mmCIF file of C-alpha atoms in Angstrom:
data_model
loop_
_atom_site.group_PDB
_atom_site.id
_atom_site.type_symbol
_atom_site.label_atom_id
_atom_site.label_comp_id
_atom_site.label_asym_id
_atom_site.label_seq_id
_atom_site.Cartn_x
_atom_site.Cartn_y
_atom_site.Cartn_z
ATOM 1 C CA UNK J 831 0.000 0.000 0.000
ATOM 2 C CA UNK J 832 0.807 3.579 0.182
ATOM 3 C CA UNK J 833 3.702 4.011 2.916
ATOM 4 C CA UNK J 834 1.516 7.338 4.106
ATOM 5 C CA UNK J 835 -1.373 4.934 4.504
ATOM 6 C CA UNK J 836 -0.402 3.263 7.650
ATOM 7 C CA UNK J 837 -3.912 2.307 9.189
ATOM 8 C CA UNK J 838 -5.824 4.855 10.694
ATOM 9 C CA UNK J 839 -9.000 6.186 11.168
ATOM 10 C CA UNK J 840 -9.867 9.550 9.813
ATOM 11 C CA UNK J 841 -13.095 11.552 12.105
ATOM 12 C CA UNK J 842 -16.228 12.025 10.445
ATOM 13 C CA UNK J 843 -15.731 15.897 10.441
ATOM 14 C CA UNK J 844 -11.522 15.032 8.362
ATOM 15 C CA UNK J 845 -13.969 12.774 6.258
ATOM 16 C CA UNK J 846 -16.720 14.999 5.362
ATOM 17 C CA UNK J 847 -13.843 17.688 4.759
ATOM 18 C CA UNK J 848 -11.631 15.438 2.675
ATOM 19 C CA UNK J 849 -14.710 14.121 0.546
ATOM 20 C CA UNK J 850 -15.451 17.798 -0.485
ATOM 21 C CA UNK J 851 -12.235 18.604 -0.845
ATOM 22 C CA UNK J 852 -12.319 15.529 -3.748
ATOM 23 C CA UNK J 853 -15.356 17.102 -4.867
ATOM 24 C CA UNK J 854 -13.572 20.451 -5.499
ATOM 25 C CA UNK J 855 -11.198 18.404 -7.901
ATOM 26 C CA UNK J 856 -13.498 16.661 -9.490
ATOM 27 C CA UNK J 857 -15.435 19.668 -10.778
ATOM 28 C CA UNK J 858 -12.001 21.602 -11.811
ATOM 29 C CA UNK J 859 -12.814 20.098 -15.203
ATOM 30 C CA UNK J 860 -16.032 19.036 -15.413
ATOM 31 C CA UNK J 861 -17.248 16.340 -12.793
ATOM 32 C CA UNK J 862 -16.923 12.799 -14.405
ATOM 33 C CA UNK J 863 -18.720 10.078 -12.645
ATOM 34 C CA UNK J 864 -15.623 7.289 -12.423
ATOM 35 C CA UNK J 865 -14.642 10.157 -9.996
ATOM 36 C CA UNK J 866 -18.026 11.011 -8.396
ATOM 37 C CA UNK J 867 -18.285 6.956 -7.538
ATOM 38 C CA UNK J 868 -14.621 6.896 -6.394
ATOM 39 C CA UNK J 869 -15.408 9.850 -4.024
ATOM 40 C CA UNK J 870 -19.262 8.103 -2.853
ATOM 41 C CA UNK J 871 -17.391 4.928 -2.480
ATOM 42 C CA UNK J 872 -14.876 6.727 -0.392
ATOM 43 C CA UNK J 873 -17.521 8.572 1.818
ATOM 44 C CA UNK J 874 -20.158 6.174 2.291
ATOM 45 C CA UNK J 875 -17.476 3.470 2.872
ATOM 46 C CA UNK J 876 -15.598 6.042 5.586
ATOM 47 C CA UNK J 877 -18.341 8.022 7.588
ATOM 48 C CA UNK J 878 -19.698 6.482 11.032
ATOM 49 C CA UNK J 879 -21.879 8.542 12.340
ATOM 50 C CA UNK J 880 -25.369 8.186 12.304
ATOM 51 C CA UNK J 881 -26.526 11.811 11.023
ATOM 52 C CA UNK J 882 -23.729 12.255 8.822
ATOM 53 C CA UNK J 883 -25.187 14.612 5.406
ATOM 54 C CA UNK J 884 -26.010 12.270 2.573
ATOM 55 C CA UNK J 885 -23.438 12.281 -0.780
ATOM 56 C CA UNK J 886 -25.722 14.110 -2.318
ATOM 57 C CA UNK J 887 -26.144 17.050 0.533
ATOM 58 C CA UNK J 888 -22.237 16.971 0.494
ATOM 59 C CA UNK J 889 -22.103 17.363 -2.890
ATOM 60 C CA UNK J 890 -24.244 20.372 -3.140
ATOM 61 C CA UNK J 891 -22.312 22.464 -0.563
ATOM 62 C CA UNK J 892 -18.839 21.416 -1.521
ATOM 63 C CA UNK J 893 -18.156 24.163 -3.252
ATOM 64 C CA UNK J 894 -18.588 26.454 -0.122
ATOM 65 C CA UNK J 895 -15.866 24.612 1.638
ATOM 66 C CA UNK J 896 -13.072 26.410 2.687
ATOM 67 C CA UNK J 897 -9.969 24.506 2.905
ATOM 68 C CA UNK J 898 -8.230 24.996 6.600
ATOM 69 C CA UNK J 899 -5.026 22.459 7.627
ATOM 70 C CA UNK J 900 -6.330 22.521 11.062
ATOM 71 C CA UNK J 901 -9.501 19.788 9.352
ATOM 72 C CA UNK J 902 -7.065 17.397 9.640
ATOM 73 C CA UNK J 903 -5.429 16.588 13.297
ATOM 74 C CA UNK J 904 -1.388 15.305 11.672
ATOM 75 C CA UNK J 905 0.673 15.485 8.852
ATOM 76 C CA UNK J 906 -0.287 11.796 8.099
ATOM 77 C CA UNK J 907 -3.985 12.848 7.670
ATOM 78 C CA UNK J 908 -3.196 16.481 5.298
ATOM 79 C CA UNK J 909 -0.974 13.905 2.785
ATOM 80 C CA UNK J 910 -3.928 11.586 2.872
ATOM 81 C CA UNK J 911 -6.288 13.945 1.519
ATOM 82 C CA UNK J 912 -3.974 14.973 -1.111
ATOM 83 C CA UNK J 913 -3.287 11.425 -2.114
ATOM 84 C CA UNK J 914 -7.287 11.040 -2.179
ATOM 85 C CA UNK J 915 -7.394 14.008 -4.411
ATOM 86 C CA UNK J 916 -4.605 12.900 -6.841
ATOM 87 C CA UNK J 917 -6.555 9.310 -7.087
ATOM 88 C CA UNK J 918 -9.998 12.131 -7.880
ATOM 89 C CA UNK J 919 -7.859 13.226 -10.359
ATOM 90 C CA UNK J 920 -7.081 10.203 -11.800
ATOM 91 C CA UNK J 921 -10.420 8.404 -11.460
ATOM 92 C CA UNK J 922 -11.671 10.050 -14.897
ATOM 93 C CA UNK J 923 -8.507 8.364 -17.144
ATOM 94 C CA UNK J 924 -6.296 11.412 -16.859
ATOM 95 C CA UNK J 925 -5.013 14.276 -14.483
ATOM 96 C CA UNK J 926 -5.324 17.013 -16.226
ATOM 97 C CA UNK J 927 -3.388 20.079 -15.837
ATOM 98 C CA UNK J 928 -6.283 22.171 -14.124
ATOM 99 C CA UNK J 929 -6.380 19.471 -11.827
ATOM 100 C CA UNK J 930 -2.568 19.165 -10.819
ATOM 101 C CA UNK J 931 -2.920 22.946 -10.054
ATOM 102 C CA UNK J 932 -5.567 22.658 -8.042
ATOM 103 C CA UNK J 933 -4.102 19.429 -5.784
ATOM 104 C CA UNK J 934 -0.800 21.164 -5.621
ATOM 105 C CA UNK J 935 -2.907 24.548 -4.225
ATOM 106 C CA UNK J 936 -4.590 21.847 -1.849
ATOM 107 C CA UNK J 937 -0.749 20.713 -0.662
ATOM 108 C CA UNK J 938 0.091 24.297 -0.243
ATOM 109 C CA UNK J 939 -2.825 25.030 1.493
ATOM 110 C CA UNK J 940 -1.981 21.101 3.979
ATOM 111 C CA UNK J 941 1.327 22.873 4.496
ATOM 112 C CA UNK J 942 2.790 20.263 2.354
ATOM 113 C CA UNK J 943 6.050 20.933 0.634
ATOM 114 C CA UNK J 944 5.854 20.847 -3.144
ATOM 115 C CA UNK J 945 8.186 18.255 -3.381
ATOM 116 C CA UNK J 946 5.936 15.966 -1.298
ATOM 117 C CA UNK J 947 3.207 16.477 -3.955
ATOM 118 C CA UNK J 948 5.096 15.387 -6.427
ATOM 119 C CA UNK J 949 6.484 12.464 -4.404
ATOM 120 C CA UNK J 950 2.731 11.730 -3.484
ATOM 121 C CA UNK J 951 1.395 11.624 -7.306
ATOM 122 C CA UNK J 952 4.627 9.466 -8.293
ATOM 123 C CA UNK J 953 3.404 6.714 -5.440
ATOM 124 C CA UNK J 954 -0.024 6.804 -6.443
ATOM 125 C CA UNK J 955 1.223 5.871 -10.200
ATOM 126 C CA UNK J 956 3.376 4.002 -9.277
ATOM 127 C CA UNK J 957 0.906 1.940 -7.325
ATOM 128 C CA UNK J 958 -1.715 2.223 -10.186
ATOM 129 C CA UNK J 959 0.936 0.887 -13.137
ATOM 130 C CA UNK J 960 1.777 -1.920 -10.199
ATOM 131 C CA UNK J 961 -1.981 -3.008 -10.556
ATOM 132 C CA UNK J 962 -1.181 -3.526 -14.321
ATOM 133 C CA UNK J 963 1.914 -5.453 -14.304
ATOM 134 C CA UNK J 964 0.631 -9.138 -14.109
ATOM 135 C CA UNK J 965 -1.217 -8.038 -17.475
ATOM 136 C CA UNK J 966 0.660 -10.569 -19.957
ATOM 137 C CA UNK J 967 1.034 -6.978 -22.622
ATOM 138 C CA UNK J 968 3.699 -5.605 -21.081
ATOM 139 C CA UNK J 969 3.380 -3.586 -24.437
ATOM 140 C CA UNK J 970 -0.327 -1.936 -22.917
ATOM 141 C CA UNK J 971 1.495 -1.107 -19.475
ATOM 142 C CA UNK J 972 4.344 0.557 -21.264
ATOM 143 C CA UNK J 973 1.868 2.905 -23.181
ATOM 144 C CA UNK J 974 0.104 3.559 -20.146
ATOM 145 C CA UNK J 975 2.857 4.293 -18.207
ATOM 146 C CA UNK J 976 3.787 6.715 -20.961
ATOM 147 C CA UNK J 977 0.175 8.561 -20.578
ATOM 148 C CA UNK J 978 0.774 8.739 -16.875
ATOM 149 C CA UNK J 979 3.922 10.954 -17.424
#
């Protein structure tokens, strides 16, 4: 797994502020809905609490979200949510460039050195190519590791 996913639990408040923080990526470039599932399948999956706001309330306010470091109690947590964002970004078949911007303003704003970003996004495709690799067209990995940068 991801070596800044040790297990953990994340509060329902980090996980209601990390789901609409994934929202905000997802509509940098027009939502998509491989990345509104991957960000239901995250919330839905995650949130405990009883009277927690459905998806769909969450997704109707998550523009009004203000992004605040202090949502998420450790470092641990604030490169979570930016992995989670660069897998939003993903989730659609490509990370656009609108979309890098905006998860490296999200790092910035997590007080997260840029060259953790990049360190992040090289994990998560490097963990997303490793998912490809037993594919017997090492040919098809090659080109998609090409289109991953």
């Amino acid at each position: 797994m991801f070596p800044f996913f040790a297990p953990q639990s994340l509060s329902d408040s980090a996980i209601i502020a990390a789901s609409k923080i994934m929202l905000q990526v997802a509509k940098t470039d027009g939502i998509h809905p491989a990345e509104v599932a991957l960000i239901k399948s995250f919330y839905e999956g995650s949130i405990s609490m009883a009277s927690h706001p459905s998806f769909d309330e969450l997704l109707a306010v998550s523009d009004a979200y203000t992004l605040a470091a202090s949502d998420f109690a450790t470092e641990q947590e604030r490169e979570m949510v930016v992995a989670l964002s660069v897998m939003t970004g993903f989730a659609d078949g490509a990370f656009s460039d609108a979309e890098t911007k905006t998860v490296r303003d999200i790092a910035a704003a997590l007080n997260l050195a840029p060259a953790r970003f990049d360190e992040i996004n090289e994990t998560i495709k490097d963990h997303m190519l490793a998912q490809l690799s037993h594919l017997p067209d090492a040919g098809s990995v090659a080109v998609v590791a090409k289109e991953l940068g």
